[in-house]
Short mmCIF file of C-alpha atoms in Angstrom, two decimals:
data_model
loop_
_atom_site.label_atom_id
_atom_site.label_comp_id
_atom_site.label_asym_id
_atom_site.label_seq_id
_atom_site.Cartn_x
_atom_site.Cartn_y
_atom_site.Cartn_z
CA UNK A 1263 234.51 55.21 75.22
CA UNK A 1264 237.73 56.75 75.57
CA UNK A 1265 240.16 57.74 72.67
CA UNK A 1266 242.94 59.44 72.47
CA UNK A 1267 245.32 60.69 69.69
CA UNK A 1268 248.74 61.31 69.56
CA UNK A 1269 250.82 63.27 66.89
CA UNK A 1270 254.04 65.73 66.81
CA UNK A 1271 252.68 67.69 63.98
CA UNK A 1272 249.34 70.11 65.38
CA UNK A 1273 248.02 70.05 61.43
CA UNK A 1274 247.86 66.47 61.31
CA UNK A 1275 246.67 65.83 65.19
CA UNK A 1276 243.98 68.81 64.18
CA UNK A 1277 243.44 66.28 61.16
CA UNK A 1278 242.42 62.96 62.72
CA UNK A 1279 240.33 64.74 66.01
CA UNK A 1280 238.17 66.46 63.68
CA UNK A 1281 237.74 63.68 61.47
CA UNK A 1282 236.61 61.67 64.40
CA UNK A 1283 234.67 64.04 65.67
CA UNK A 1284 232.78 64.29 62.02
CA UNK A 1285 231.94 60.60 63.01
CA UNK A 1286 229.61 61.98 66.18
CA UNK A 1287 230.69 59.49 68.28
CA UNK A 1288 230.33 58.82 71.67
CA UNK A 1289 233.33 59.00 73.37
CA UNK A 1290 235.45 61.30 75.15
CA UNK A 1291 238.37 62.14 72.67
CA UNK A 1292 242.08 63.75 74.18
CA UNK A 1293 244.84 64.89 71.62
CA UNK A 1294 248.12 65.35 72.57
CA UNK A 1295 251.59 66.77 70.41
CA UNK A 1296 253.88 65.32 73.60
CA UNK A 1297 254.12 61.81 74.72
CA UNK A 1298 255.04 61.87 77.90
CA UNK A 1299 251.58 64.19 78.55
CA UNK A 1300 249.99 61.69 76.29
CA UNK A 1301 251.40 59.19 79.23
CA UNK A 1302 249.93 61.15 82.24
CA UNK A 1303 246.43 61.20 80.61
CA UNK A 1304 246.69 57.14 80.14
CA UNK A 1305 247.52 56.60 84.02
CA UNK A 1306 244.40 58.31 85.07
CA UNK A 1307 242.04 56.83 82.24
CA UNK A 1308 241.29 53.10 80.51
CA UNK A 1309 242.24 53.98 77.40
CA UNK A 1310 240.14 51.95 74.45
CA UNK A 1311 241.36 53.10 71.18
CA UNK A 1312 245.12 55.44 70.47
CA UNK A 1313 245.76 56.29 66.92
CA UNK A 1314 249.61 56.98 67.39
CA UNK A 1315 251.70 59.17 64.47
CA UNK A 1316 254.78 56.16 63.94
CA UNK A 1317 257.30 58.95 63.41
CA UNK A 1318 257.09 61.56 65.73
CA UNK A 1319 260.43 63.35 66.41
CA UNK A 1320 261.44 63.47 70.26
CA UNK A 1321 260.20 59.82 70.81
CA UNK A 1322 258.58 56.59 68.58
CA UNK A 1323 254.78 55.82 68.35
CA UNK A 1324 256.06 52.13 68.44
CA UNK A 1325 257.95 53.04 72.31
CA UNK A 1326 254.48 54.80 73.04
CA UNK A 1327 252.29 51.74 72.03
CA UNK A 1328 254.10 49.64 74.42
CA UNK A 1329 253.84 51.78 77.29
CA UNK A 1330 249.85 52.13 77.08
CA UNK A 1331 249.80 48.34 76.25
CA UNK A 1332 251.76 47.81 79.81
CA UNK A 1333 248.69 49.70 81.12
CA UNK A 1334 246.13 48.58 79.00
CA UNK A 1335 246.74 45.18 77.30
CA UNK A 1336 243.64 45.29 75.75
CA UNK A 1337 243.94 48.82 73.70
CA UNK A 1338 243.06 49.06 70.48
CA UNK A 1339 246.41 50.78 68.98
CA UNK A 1340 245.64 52.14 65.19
CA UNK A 1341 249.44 53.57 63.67
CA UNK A 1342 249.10 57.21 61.25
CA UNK A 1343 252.05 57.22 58.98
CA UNK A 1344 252.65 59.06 56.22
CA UNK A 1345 254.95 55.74 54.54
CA UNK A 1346 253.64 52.76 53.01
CA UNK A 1347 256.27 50.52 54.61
CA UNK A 1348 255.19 49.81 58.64
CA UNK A 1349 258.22 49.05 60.59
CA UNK A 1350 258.66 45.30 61.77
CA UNK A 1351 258.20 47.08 65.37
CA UNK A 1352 254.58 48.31 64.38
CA UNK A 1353 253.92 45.39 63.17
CA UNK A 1354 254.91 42.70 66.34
CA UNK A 1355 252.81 44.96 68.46
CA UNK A 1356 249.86 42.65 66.81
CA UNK A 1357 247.94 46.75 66.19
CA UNK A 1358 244.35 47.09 65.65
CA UNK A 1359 244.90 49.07 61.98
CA UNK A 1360 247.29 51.35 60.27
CA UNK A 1361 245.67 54.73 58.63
CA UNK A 1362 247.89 56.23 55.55
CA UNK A 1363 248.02 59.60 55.85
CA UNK A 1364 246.17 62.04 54.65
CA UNK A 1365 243.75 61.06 57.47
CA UNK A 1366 239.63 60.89 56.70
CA UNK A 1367 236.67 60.02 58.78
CA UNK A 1368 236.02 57.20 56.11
CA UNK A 1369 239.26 56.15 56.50
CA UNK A 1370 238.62 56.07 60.67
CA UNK A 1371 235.44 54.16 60.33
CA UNK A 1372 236.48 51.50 58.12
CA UNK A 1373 239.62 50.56 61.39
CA UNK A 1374 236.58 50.93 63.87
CA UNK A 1375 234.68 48.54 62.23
CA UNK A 1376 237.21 45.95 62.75
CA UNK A 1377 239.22 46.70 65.95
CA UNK A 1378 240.84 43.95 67.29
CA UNK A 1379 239.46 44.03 70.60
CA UNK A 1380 235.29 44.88 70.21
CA UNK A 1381 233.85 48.10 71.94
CA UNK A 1382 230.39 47.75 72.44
CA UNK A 1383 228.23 49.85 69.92
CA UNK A 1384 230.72 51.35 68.16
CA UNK A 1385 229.62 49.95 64.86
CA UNK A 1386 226.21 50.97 64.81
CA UNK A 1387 227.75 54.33 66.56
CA UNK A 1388 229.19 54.79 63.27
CA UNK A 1389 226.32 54.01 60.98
CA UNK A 1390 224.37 56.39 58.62
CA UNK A 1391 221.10 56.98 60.61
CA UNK A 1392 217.85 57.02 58.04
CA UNK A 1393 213.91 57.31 59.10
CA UNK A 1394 212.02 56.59 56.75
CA UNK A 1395 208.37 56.32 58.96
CA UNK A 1396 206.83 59.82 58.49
CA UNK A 1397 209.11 62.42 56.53
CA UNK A 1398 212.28 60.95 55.22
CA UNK A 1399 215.73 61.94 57.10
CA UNK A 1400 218.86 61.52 57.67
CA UNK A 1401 221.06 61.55 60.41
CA UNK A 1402 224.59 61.57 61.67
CA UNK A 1403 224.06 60.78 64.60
CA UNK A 1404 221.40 62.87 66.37
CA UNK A 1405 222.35 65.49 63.92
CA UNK A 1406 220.58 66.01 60.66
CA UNK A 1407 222.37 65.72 57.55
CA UNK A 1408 222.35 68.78 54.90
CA UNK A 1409 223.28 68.32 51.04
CA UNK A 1410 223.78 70.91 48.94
CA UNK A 1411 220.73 70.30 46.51
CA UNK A 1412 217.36 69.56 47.80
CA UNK A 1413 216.55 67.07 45.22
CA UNK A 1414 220.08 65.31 46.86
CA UNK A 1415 217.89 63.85 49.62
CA UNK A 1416 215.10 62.64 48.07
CA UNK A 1417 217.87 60.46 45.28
CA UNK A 1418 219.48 58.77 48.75
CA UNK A 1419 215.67 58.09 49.53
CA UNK A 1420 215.10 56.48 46.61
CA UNK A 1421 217.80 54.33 46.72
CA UNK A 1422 216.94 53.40 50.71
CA UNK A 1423 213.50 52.71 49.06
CA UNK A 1424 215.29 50.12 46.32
CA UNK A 1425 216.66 48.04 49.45
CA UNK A 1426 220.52 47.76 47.53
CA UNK A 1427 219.22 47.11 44.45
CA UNK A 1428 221.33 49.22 41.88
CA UNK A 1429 218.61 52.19 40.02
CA UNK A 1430 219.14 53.67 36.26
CA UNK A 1431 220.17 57.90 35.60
CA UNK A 1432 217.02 56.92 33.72
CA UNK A 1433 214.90 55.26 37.13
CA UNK A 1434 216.27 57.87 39.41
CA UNK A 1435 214.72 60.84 36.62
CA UNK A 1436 211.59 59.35 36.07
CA UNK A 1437 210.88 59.03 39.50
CA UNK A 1438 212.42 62.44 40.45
CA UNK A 1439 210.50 64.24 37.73
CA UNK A 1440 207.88 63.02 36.69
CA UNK A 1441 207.03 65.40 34.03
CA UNK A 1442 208.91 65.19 30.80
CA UNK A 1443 211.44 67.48 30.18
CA UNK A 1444 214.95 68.28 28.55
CA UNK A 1445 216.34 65.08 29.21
CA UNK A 1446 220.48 66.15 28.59
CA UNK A 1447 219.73 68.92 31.34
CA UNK A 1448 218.24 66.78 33.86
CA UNK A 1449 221.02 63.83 33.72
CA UNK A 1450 223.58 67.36 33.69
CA UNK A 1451 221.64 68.33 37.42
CA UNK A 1452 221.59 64.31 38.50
CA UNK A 1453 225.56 64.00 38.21
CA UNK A 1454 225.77 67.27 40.02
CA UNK A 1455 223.11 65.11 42.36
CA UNK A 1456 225.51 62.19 42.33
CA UNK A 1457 228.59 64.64 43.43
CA UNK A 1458 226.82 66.20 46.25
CA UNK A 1459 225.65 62.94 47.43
CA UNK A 1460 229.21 61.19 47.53
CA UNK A 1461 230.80 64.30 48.53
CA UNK A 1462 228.49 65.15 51.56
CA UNK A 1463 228.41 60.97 52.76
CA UNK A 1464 232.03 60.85 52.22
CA UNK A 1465 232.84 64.26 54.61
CA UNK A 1466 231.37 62.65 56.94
CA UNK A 1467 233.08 59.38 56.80
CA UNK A 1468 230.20 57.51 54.91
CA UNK A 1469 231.34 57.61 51.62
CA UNK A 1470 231.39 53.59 51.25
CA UNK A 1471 227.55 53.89 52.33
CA UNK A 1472 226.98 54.72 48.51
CA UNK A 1473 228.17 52.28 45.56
CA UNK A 1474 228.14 53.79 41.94
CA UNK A 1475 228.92 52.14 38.89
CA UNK A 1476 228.59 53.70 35.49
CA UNK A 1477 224.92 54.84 35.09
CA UNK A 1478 223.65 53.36 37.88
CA UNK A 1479 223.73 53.63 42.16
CA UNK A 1480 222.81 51.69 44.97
CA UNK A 1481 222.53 51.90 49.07
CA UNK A 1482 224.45 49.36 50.71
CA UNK A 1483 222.23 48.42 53.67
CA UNK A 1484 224.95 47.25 55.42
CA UNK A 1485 226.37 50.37 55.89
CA UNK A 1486 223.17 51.94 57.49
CA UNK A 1487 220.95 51.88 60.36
CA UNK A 1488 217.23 52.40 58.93
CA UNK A 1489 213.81 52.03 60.64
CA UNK A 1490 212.35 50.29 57.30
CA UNK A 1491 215.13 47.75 57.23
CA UNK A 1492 214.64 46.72 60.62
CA UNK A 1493 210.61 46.88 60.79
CA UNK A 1494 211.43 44.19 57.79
CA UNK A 1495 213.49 42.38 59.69
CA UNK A 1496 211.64 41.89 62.66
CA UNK A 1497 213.72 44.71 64.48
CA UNK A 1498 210.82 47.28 65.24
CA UNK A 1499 207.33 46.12 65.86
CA UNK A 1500 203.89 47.47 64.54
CA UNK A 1501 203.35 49.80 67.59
CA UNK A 1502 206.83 50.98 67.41
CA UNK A 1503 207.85 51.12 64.11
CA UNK A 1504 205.52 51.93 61.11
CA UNK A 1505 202.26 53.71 61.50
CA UNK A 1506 201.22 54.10 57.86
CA UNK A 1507 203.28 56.30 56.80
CA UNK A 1508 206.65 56.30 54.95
CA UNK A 1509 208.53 58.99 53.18
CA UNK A 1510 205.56 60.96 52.75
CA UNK A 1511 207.04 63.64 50.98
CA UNK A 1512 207.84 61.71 48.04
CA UNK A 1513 204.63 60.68 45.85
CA UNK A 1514 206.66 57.73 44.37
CA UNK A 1515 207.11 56.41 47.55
CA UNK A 1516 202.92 55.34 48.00
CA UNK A 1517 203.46 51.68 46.44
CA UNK A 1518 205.98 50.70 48.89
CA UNK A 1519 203.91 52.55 51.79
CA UNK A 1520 200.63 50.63 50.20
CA UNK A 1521 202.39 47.59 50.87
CA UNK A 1522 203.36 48.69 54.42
CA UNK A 1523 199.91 49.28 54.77
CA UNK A 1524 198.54 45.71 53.43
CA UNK A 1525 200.88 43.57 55.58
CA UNK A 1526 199.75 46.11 58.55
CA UNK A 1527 196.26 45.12 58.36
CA UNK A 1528 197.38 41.53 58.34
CA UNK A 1529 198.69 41.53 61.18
#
């Protein structure tokens, strides 16, 4: 997949290249501050997606869209501006998305999901990656993800475990510690939890992987690409997929994995 990004300003091209690249995804990605180089590198390669800055200085995103439409018809053009107002130019150019500035990977990913013309893959390319079979982990990309707090990890795994369905402060510290303890302190450590977790997903440009409401969270498996989801779904078979075990750090995780282990035997 080739991208390429175009903007006058080097602190706001910087900007959107590394928030792509935060995304891990496969393609090869060119930035450019001048157009007419911009140009060059669109003559010599099929160009799928161009997020173009609308008002650059020395020429207009809008004049630049049209020339790598002449070459490319099918382009996926996404517009950065830093105004709320797209010009009527922008607009007839029938884009694939407009991205307010300040730019974010999150921001990125939610466009890519619904480009106007489909790239293969680039959806699931820009999935949260979770095992759950074995140790629990979790991925962007091929790369493994690190939270601040080491209980952090094991809260997103209980939420993968609850399939979407919304858990308690009070479900999420029962099952995190299982001892009883000072109970003001421990929801005082899960909102610092909570933080990391949104902060860390969000970075990334998976912050809408996580839905809070007050007291309470929830994965949306939508948003994620996870080897229990699809070994329920028919996705992964028995010799590929689960071998009797799942999460096995986590002791609260041994009803789900009995269960894993009962329909096993079944089959």
């Amino acid at each position: 997949m080739e991208i390429m990004v175009v903007d006058d300003e080097q602190l706001a091209l910087d900007n959107v290249m590394l928030a792509l690249e935060k995304l891990n995804l496969d393609a090869n990605i060119a930035g450019f501050r001048k157009a007419s180089e911009a140009l060059e590198y669109a003559f010599l390669h099929k160009l799928d997606i161009a997020f173009l800055d609308i008002e650059m200085r020395n020429v207009s995103g809008v004049d630049l869209a049209k020339n790598l439409k002449r070459l490319n018809p099918l382009i996926n053009l996404i517009f950065t501006t830093g105004y709320k107002d797209y010009t009527s130019e922008a607009m007839d150019l029938h884009a694939s998305g407009y991205i307010l500035k300040p730019i974010t990977s999150e921001k990125i990913k939610q466009e890519l999901a619904d480009l106007r013309y489909n790239i293969d893959d680039i959806t699931a390319k820009s999935k949260l990656r979770i095992v759950t079979f074995g140790n629990f982990g979790v991925y962007n990309g091929d790369i493994p993800v690190k939270f601040k707090y080491r209980k952090t990890l094991e809260v997103l795994a209980y939420l993968v475990d609850r399939k979407g369905a919304f858990a308690s402060n009070g479900e999420l510290i029962a099952a995190l510690w299982e001892d009883e303890g000072d109970y003001e302190g421990r929801i005082s450590y899960l909102n610092n939890i909570r933080a990391d977790l949104k902060k860390t997903l969000s970075d990334l440009g998976y912050g809408d992987a996580i839905i809070q409401q007050r007291g309470h969270m929830a994965i949306d498996a939508k948003k994620i690409s996870c080897d229990y989801y699809e070994y329920l779904n028919g996705k992964l078979d028995n010799v590929n997929g689960y071998h009797g075990e799942y999460m096995s750090q986590y002791s609260w995780a041994e009803i789900t994995n009995g269960s894993l282990m009962i329909d096993l035997k079944k089959a």
